XYZ file of C-alpha atoms in Angstrom:
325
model
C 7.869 82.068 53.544
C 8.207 84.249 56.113
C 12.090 83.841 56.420
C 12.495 86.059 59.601
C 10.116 83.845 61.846
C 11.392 80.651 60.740
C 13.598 77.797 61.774
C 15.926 78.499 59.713
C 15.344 82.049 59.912
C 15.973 81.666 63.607
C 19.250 79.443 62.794
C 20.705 81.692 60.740
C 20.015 84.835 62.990
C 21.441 82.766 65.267
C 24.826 81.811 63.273
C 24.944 86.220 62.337
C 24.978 86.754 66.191
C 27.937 84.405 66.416
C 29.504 85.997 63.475
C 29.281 89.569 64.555
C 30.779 88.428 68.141
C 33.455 86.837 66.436
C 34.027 89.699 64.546
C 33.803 91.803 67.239
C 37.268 94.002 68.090
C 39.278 91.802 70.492
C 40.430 93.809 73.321
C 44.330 94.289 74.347
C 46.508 91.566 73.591
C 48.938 90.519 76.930
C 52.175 92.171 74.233
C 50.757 94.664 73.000
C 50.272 98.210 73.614
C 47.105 100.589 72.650
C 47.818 104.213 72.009
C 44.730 106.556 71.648
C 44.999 110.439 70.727
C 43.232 112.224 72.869
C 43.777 115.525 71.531
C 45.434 116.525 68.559
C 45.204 120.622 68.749
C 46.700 123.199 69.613
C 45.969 126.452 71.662
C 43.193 126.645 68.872
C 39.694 126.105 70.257
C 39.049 124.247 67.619
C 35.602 121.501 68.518
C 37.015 118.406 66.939
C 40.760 118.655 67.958
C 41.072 118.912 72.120
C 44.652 120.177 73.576
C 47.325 117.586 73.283
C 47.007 114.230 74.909
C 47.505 111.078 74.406
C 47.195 108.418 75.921
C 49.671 105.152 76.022
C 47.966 101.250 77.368
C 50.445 98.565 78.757
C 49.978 96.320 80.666
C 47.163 96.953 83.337
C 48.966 100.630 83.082
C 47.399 103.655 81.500
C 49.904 106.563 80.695
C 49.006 109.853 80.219
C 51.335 112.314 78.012
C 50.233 115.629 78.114
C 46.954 117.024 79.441
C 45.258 119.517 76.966
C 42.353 121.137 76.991
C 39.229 118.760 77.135
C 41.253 115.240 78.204
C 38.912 114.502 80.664
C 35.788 114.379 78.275
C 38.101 111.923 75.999
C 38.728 109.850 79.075
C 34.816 110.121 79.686
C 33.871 109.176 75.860
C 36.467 105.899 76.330
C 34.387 104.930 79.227
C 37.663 105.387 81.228
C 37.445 106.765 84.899
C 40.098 109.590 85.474
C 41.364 107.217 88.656
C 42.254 104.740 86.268
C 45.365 106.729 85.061
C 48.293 105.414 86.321
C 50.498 108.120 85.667
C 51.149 111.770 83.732
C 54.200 112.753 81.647
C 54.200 116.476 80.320
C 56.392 117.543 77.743
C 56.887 120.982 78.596
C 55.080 123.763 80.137
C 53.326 125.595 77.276
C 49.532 126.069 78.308
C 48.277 124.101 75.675
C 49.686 120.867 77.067
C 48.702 122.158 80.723
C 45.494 123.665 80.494
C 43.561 119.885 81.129
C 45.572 119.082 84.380
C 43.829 120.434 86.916
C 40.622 119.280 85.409
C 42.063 116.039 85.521
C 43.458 116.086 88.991
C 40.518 117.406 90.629
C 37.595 115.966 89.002
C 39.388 112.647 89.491
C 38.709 113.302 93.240
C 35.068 113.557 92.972
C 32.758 111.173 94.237
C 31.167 109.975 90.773
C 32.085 107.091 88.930
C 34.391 109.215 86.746
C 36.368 109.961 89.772
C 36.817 108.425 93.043
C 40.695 108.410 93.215
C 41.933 107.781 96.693
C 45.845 108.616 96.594
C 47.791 111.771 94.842
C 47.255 112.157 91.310
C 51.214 111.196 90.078
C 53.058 113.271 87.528
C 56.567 112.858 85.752
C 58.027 116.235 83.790
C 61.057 118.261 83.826
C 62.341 120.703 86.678
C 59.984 123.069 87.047
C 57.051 120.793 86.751
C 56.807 121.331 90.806
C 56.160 124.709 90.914
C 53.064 124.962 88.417
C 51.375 121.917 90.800
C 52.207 123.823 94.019
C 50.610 126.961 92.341
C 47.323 124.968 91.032
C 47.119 123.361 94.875
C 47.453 126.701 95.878
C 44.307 127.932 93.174
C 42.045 125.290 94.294
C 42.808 125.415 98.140
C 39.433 126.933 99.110
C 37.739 124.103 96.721
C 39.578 121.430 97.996
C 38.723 122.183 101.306
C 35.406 122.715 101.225
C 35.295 118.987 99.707
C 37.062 117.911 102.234
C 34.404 118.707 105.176
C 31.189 118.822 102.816
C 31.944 115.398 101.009
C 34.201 114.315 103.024
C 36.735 113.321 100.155
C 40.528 112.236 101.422
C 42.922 115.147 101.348
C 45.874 113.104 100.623
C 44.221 112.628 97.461
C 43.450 116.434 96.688
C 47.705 116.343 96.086
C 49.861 115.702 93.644
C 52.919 113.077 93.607
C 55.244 114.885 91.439
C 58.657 113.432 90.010
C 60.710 115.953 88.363
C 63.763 115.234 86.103
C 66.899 117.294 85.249
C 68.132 115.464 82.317
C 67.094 112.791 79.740
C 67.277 109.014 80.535
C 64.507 106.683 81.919
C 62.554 108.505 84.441
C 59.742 105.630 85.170
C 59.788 101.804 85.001
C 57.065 99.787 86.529
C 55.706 96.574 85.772
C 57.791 95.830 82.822
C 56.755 99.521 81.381
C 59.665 101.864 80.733
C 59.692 105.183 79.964
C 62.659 107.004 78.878
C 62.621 111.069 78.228
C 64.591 113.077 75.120
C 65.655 116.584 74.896
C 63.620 117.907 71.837
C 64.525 121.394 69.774
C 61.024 123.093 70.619
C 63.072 127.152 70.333
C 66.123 128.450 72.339
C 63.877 129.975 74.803
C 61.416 126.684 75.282
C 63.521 124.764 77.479
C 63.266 122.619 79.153
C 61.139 120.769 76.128
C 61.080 116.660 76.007
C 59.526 113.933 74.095
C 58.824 110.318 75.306
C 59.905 106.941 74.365
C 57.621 104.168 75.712
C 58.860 100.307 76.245
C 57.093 97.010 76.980
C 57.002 93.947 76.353
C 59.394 94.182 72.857
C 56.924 97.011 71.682
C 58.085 100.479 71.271
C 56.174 103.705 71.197
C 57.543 107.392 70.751
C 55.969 110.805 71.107
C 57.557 113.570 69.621
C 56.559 116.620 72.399
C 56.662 120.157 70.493
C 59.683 120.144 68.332
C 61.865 121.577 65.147
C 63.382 119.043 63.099
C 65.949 117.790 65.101
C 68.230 114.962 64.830
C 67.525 114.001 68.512
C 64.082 112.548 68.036
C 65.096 110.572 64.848
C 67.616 108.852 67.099
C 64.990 108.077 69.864
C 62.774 106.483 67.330
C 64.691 105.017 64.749
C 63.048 101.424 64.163
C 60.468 102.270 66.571
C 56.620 100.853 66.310
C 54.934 103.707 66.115
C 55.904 107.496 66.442
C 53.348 110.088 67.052
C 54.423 113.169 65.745
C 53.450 116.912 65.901
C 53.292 118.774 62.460
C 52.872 122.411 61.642
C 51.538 123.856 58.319
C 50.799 127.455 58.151
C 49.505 129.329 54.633
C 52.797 131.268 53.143
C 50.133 134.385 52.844
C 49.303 134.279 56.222
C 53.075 135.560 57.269
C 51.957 138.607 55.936
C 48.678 139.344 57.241
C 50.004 137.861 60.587
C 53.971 138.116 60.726
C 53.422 136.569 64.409
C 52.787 133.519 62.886
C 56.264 132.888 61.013
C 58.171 132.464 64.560
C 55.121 130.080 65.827
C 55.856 128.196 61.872
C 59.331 128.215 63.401
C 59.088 126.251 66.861
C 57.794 122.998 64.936
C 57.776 120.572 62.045
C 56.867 121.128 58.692
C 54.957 118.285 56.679
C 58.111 117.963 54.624
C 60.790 117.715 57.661
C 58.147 115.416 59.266
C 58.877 113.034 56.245
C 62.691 113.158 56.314
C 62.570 112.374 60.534
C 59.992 109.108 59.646
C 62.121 108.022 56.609
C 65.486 108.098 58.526
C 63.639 107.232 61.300
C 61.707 104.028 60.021
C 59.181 103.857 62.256
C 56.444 100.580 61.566
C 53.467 103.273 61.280
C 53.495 106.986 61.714
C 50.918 109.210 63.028
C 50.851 112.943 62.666
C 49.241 115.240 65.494
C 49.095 118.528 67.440
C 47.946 119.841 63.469
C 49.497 123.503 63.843
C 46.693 124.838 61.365
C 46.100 128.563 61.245
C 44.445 130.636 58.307
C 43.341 134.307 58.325
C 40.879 136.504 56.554
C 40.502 134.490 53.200
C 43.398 132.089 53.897
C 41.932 128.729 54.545
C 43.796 126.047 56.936
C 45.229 123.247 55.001
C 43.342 119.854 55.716
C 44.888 116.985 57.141
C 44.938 115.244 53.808
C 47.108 118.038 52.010
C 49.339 117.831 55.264
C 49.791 114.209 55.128
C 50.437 114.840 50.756
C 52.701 117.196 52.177
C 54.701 114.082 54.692
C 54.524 111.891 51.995
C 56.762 113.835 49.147
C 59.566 112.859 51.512
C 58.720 109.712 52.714
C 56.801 106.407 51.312
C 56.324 104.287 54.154
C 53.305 104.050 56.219
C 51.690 106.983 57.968
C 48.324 108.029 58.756
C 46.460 111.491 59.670
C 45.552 111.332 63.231
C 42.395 112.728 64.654
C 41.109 112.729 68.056
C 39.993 109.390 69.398
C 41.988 107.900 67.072
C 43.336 104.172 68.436
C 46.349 102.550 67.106
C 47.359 98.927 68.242
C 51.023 98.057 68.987
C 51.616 94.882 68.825
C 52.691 91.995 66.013
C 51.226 94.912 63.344
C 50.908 98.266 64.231
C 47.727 99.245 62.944
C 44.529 102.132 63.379
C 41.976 99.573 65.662
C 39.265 102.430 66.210
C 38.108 106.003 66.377
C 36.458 106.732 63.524
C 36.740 110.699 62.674
């Protein structure tokens, strides 16, 4: 019998087609919130890990943290237009975490679907944060104004709508989303340096910014949902060939301290990013999964290697929804 082409062929096609709907991912629940990683490099030009990013989902809100190299084409691959983010928090003003904005705020101006934002492009971050817009409106004047008369795009839009902060506390709260900023131990010369606490609806997200160890963060997250932290693990041999290296091993995490901060910390899930991976002539980069071996001699609860694209739900479990690597 020629099951394919029969009626009960046809029936139980029809019965799979229901079945893979059903199984289909659901989208966002009202409670919950979806974070996605973006980019989890560094200055590293690495292909599979973009410049930090990340990006936070509540509500009908999409939050931006960070804007690394190559954020746009993540937006892009999530089908996400770059007028549809609501907002942009940056940690601190290392390139790496800078180097995507003006992408972002100017190709979000253009006419194509991916763009087509109508109003300034709004950005939290410490003091400071100001000057580095003024200076990229300044870099792009001759651009923007061309635009302006050939494609006759709204100027008001070609801006940005910056809020600056001096000290921690909650620095944004809209639509039952708040967002409260930490002073994080990134080196005594990287200051200001923050990370990011996220609220809504009883869910809790935090993002660790570049940091040490530092007894700060552990109290911003402790019993936290999720926390999305950086990690750094740089080859003992490599010090030598590159002494450079042991004061960049010294501005951020190791695997090991990452595991003391999530087991004092007791976060639902962890997630490790911004991989500080270096090697040298015949020094290989650890891989994520000796990194996370690494986390785990210090700590036995959940936590998961994150890679770009990677999306975690926040919600009544915390748990990796998509983004395969």
């Amino acid at each position: 019998m020629d099951w394919k082409h029969s009626a009960w062929g046809r029936a139980l096609a029809c019965v799979g087609i229901v079945l893979i709907f059903l199984a289909a991912p659901a989208g966002l629940q009202a409670e919950s919130m979806r974070v996605t990683l973006l980019g989890t490099g560094t200055p590293n030009p690495h292909p599979e890990r973009f410049g930090p990013a990340t990006l936070v989902e509540a509500g009908s809100q999409r939050l931006l943290f960070d804007a690394g190299r190559g954020v746009t084409i993540r937006l892009n691959q999530l089908g996400i237009p770059m007028r549809e983010v609501t907002a942009v928090f940056i940690t601190h003003f290392h390139s790496d975490h800078l180097v995507g904005l003006a992408d972002l705020w100017l190709i979000g101006w253009l006419p194509p679907n991916y763009g087509r934002r109508q109003t300034p492009l709004r950005i939290w971050g410490p003091s400071g944060l100001g000057k580095i817009t003024a200076g990229m409106e300044q870099a792009y004047a001759t651009d923007i104004a061309i635009r302006v008369k050939d494609e006759a795009l709204p100027r008001s839009a070609a801006k940005f709508d910056v809020n600056e902060y001096t000290e921690a506390g909650i620095i944004y709260e809209h639509d039952g989303v708040t967002v409260t900023s930490f002073e994080v131990n990134h080196g005594d010369l990287i200051k200001p340096a923050y990370g990011y606490r996220i609220d809504y609806a009883g869910r809790s997200v935090v993002i660790s910014g570049d940091t040490r160890f530092d007894e700060n963060l552990i109290d911003a997250a402790k019993g936290v949902d999720l926390l999305v932290h950086e990690v750094v693990a740089i080859p003992k041999a490599l010090f030598a060939v590159n002494p450079a290296m042991k004061r960049v091993e010294a501005h951020h995490t190791t695997p090991e301290e990452v595991g003391t901060v999530m087991s004092e910390a007791r976060p639902r899930l962890g997630v490790l990013t911004h991989y500080v991976l270096t090697s040298g002539p015949g020094i290989p980069p650890e891989t994520k999964d000796q990194v996370l071996a690494r986390v785990k001699t210090n700590y036995s609860g959940p936590v998961v290697a994150g890679h770009d694209l990677m999306a975690i739900e926040v919600g009544e479990s915390v748990a990796v929804v998509g983004g395969e690597p």
